[in-house]
mmCIF file of C-alpha atoms in Angstrom:
data_model
loop_
_atom_site.group_PDB
_atom_site.id
_atom_site.type_symbol
_atom_site.label_atom_id
_atom_site.label_comp_id
_atom_site.label_asym_id
_atom_site.label_seq_id
_atom_site.Cartn_x
_atom_site.Cartn_y
_atom_site.Cartn_z
ATOM 1 C CA MET A 1 4.925 23.611 -12.249
ATOM 2 C CA THR A 2 5.197 21.393 -9.483
ATOM 3 C CA ALA A 3 8.372 20.733 -8.022
ATOM 4 C CA PRO A 4 9.838 17.342 -8.760
ATOM 5 C CA ALA A 5 8.878 14.287 -6.473
ATOM 6 C CA SER A 6 12.660 14.194 -5.365
ATOM 7 C CA SER A 7 11.648 17.346 -3.029
ATOM 8 C CA LEU A 8 9.687 14.679 -0.565
ATOM 9 C CA THR A 9 11.608 13.384 2.387
ATOM 10 C CA THR A 10 11.329 9.944 3.153
ATOM 11 C CA LEU A 11 10.115 9.188 7.064
ATOM 12 C CA ALA A 12 10.125 5.815 6.883
ATOM 13 C CA HIS A 13 10.747 2.749 4.426
ATOM 14 C CA THR A 14 9.747 -0.728 4.442
ATOM 15 C CA VAL A 15 9.924 -3.939 2.178
ATOM 16 C CA TRP A 16 8.138 -7.323 2.040
ATOM 17 C CA PRO A 17 9.688 -9.788 2.508
ATOM 18 C CA ALA A 18 12.302 -8.704 4.702
ATOM 19 C CA PRO A 19 15.117 -11.053 5.691
ATOM 20 C CA ASP A 20 13.076 -12.475 8.910
ATOM 21 C CA ASP A 21 9.838 -12.752 6.741
ATOM 22 C CA ALA A 22 9.086 -16.364 6.710
ATOM 23 C CA GLU A 23 5.505 -16.563 5.318
ATOM 24 C CA ALA A 24 3.026 -14.121 4.053
ATOM 25 C CA PRO A 25 0.816 -12.506 6.719
ATOM 26 C CA LYS A 26 -2.612 -13.152 7.551
ATOM 27 C CA LEU A 27 -5.652 -10.635 8.053
ATOM 28 C CA PRO A 28 -8.626 -11.428 9.141
ATOM 29 C CA GLY A 29 -11.577 -10.940 6.460
ATOM 30 C CA PHE A 30 -8.758 -11.770 3.683
ATOM 31 C CA THR A 31 -8.822 -15.126 2.268
ATOM 32 C CA ALA A 32 -7.570 -16.660 -0.837
ATOM 33 C CA SER A 33 -4.871 -13.812 -1.709
ATOM 34 C CA PRO A 34 -1.672 -12.490 0.239
ATOM 35 C CA PHE A 35 -2.511 -9.311 -1.838
ATOM 36 C CA GLY A 36 -4.395 -7.585 1.231
ATOM 37 C CA PRO A 37 -2.589 -9.085 3.724
ATOM 38 C CA ILE A 38 0.814 -7.822 2.696
ATOM 39 C CA ILE A 39 -0.364 -4.325 1.814
ATOM 40 C CA ALA A 40 -1.414 -4.258 5.390
ATOM 41 C CA HIS A 41 1.330 -5.774 6.920
ATOM 42 C CA VAL A 42 3.832 -3.490 5.283
ATOM 43 C CA ALA A 43 1.657 -0.015 5.710
ATOM 44 C CA ASP A 44 1.799 -1.615 9.541
ATOM 45 C CA ARG A 45 5.706 -1.742 9.678
ATOM 46 C CA CYS A 46 6.189 1.478 7.613
ATOM 47 C CA LEU A 47 4.062 3.731 9.997
ATOM 48 C CA GLY A 48 5.080 2.066 13.008
ATOM 49 C CA ALA A 49 8.596 2.757 12.129
ATOM 50 C CA HIS A 50 7.899 6.395 12.496
ATOM 51 C CA HIS A 51 4.812 6.759 14.734
ATOM 52 C CA GLY A 52 5.422 3.542 17.298
ATOM 53 C CA GLU A 53 1.997 2.169 18.048
ATOM 54 C CA HIS A 54 -1.042 2.826 16.082
ATOM 55 C CA PRO A 55 -2.989 5.335 15.894
ATOM 56 C CA ALA A 56 -0.811 8.016 14.679
ATOM 57 C CA PRO A 57 -0.737 10.988 16.393
ATOM 58 C CA PRO A 58 -4.023 13.295 15.197
ATOM 59 C CA GLU A 59 -2.308 15.922 14.181
ATOM 60 C CA ARG A 60 -0.501 13.650 11.644
ATOM 61 C CA GLY A 61 -2.993 11.152 11.266
ATOM 62 C CA ASP A 62 -5.773 13.480 10.311
ATOM 63 C CA ARG A 63 -3.561 14.748 7.282
ATOM 64 C CA THR A 64 -2.017 11.523 6.089
ATOM 65 C CA ALA A 65 -3.076 10.111 2.475
ATOM 66 C CA ILE A 66 -2.312 6.533 1.388
ATOM 67 C CA VAL A 67 -1.809 5.860 -2.266
ATOM 68 C CA LEU A 68 -1.571 2.145 -3.332
ATOM 69 C CA VAL A 69 0.386 1.530 -6.601
ATOM 70 C CA THR A 70 0.045 -1.907 -8.368
ATOM 71 C CA ARG A 71 0.625 -2.877 -11.835
ATOM 72 C CA LEU A 72 -1.586 -5.960 -12.052
ATOM 73 C CA GLY A 73 -3.602 -5.647 -8.894
ATOM 74 C CA ASP A 74 -4.788 -8.463 -6.739
ATOM 75 C CA MET A 75 -4.618 -11.297 -9.595
ATOM 76 C CA ALA A 76 -5.146 -14.013 -6.532
ATOM 77 C CA THR A 77 -8.543 -13.048 -5.750
ATOM 78 C CA GLU A 78 -9.736 -12.495 -9.546
ATOM 79 C CA ALA A 79 -8.343 -15.969 -10.155
ATOM 80 C CA ALA A 80 -10.650 -17.665 -7.133
ATOM 81 C CA VAL A 81 -13.662 -15.608 -8.132
ATOM 82 C CA THR A 82 -13.323 -16.797 -11.775
ATOM 83 C CA GLY A 83 -12.596 -20.205 -10.866
ATOM 84 C CA SER A 84 -15.635 -20.397 -8.556
ATOM 85 C CA VAL A 85 -17.994 -18.917 -11.258
ATOM 86 C CA ASP A 86 -16.260 -21.138 -14.041
ATOM 87 C CA SER A 87 -17.219 -24.325 -11.913
ATOM 88 C CA GLY A 88 -20.371 -23.072 -11.034
ATOM 89 C CA LYS A 89 -19.605 -22.515 -7.719
ATOM 90 C CA PRO A 90 -20.994 -19.432 -5.605
ATOM 91 C CA ALA A 91 -17.888 -17.027 -5.139
ATOM 92 C CA SER A 92 -17.313 -16.419 -1.273
ATOM 93 C CA PRO A 93 -18.951 -13.046 -0.304
ATOM 94 C CA LEU A 94 -15.262 -12.432 0.981
ATOM 95 C CA LEU A 95 -13.954 -12.443 -2.237
ATOM 96 C CA PHE A 96 -15.717 -9.426 -3.032
ATOM 97 C CA TYR A 97 -15.025 -7.448 -0.380
ATOM 98 C CA GLN A 98 -11.149 -8.203 -0.726
ATOM 99 C CA SER A 99 -11.634 -7.496 -4.959
ATOM 100 C CA VAL A 100 -11.613 -3.819 -4.219
ATOM 101 C CA PRO A 101 -8.189 -2.698 -3.709
ATOM 102 C CA SER A 102 -9.148 0.066 -1.532
ATOM 103 C CA ALA A 103 -10.674 -2.597 1.055
ATOM 104 C CA VAL A 104 -7.498 -3.088 2.830
ATOM 105 C CA LEU A 105 -6.512 0.649 2.843
ATOM 106 C CA GLY A 106 -9.895 1.214 4.888
ATOM 107 C CA VAL A 107 -8.645 -1.358 7.344
ATOM 108 C CA VAL A 108 -5.146 0.521 7.509
ATOM 109 C CA ALA A 109 -6.781 3.815 7.755
ATOM 110 C CA ALA A 110 -8.950 2.777 10.585
ATOM 111 C CA ARG A 111 -6.467 1.207 12.361
ATOM 112 C CA TRP A 112 -4.072 4.311 12.099
ATOM 113 C CA GLY A 113 -6.078 6.861 12.192
ATOM 114 C CA LEU A 114 -5.499 8.120 8.955
ATOM 115 C CA GLY A 115 -8.216 10.784 7.297
ATOM 116 C CA GLY A 116 -6.193 11.798 4.164
ATOM 117 C CA PRO A 117 -7.408 10.626 0.870
ATOM 118 C CA VAL A 118 -7.130 6.949 -0.336
ATOM 119 C CA ILE A 119 -6.088 6.551 -3.738
ATOM 120 C CA CYS A 120 -5.336 3.464 -6.083
ATOM 121 C CA ILE A 121 -3.255 3.733 -9.267
ATOM 122 C CA SER A 122 -2.116 1.163 -11.791
ATOM 123 C CA PRO A 123 0.477 2.794 -13.608
ATOM 124 C CA ALA A 124 1.889 1.519 -17.339
ATOM 125 C CA GLY A 125 5.479 3.155 -16.442
ATOM 126 C CA ASP A 126 7.713 3.348 -13.396
ATOM 127 C CA ALA A 127 5.318 2.689 -10.531
ATOM 128 C CA LEU A 128 7.702 4.231 -8.080
ATOM 129 C CA ALA A 129 8.115 7.138 -10.084
ATOM 130 C CA ASP A 130 4.025 7.869 -10.831
ATOM 131 C CA GLY A 131 3.531 6.800 -7.030
ATOM 132 C CA MET A 132 6.070 9.727 -5.760
ATOM 133 C CA ASP A 133 4.393 12.166 -8.461
ATOM 134 C CA LEU A 134 1.171 11.504 -6.939
ATOM 135 C CA ALA A 135 2.367 12.168 -3.257
ATOM 136 C CA GLN A 136 3.971 15.180 -4.552
ATOM 137 C CA LEU A 137 0.541 16.588 -6.037
ATOM 138 C CA LEU A 138 -1.370 15.347 -2.799
ATOM 139 C CA ILE A 139 1.126 17.418 -0.893
ATOM 140 C CA GLU A 140 0.955 20.642 -2.939
ATOM 141 C CA ASP A 141 -2.696 20.713 -3.313
ATOM 142 C CA GLY A 142 -2.919 20.886 0.443
ATOM 143 C CA SER A 143 -4.640 17.451 0.742
ATOM 144 C CA ALA A 144 -2.322 15.980 3.052
ATOM 145 C CA ASP A 145 0.891 16.657 4.837
ATOM 146 C CA ASP A 146 2.219 13.028 4.600
ATOM 147 C CA VAL A 147 1.532 10.263 2.450
ATOM 148 C CA LEU A 148 2.123 6.305 2.647
ATOM 149 C CA LEU A 149 2.895 5.009 -0.544
ATOM 150 C CA VAL A 150 2.559 1.175 -0.705
ATOM 151 C CA LEU A 151 3.579 -0.564 -4.007
ATOM 152 C CA VAL A 152 2.570 -4.110 -4.129
ATOM 153 C CA GLU A 153 2.971 -6.604 -6.812
ATOM 154 C CA LEU A 154 2.100 -10.536 -6.373
ATOM 155 C CA ALA A 155 4.275 -13.405 -8.141
ATOM 156 C CA SER A 156 3.678 -13.470 -11.685
ATOM 157 C CA ARG A 157 4.899 -15.508 -14.595
ATOM 158 C CA ASP A 158 8.289 -13.696 -14.510
ATOM 159 C CA GLU A 159 8.815 -15.773 -11.406
ATOM 160 C CA GLN A 160 9.268 -13.036 -9.233
ATOM 161 C CA PRO A 161 7.967 -13.413 -5.686
ATOM 162 C CA ASP A 162 5.328 -11.546 -4.091
ATOM 163 C CA ARG A 163 6.674 -7.990 -3.077
ATOM 164 C CA ALA A 164 5.807 -5.098 -1.367
ATOM 165 C CA ARG A 165 7.312 -1.264 -0.630
ATOM 166 C CA GLY A 166 6.096 1.210 1.852
ATOM 167 C CA LEU A 167 7.132 4.602 2.210
ATOM 168 C CA LEU A 168 6.001 7.338 4.047
ATOM 169 C CA VAL A 169 6.669 10.592 2.832
ATOM 170 C CA THR A 170 6.297 14.371 3.668
ATOM 171 C CA GLY A 171 7.257 17.628 1.677
ATOM 172 C CA GLY A 172 10.895 18.074 2.798
ATOM 173 C CA GLY A 173 12.202 19.810 5.745
ATOM 174 C CA ALA A 174 11.408 16.888 7.985
ATOM 175 C CA ASP A 175 14.259 14.489 9.428
ATOM 176 C CA GLY A 176 14.651 11.612 6.813
ATOM 177 C CA GLY A 177 16.242 11.606 3.977
ATOM 178 C CA ASP A 178 15.833 11.357 0.100
ATOM 179 C CA ALA A 179 12.587 9.766 -0.938
ATOM 180 C CA ARG A 180 14.249 7.486 -3.960
#
């Protein structure tokens, strides 16, 4: 039986938008959607809050996994590709690159020197709970010592704005606090 995810310790936590965020961040190579840039921005803030400047120290970065949790994914890029196809115009090749959720995670991993697994999930239930459970499993099975968990959702019909949350968690015993 696995230990509950509440046994994880949070090393850093951040949200987007924060009170001082006026507009969506930009990220070279990612167009038509704030999805990838928001993920990279939240990841940078979260990792920076714990490690300072990038890259992370090799003894930590090599053993840090990334888990992206999103229910709907990048609906803006999907709409841009669909719009191009429907109008008979070729879609920008950049849209194909950024339509793969793990593409932006590769940018984050390269920038921060992260060598652990990279996983994207789309849960039907509680996104945070499912992400924390997966982080716990990665730590317990020895795949990682730390997990960067990024939860992101773009604005949808429920009129909530684009939003994201980043948590850097570890398997207990480290300074931090409760993961939930």
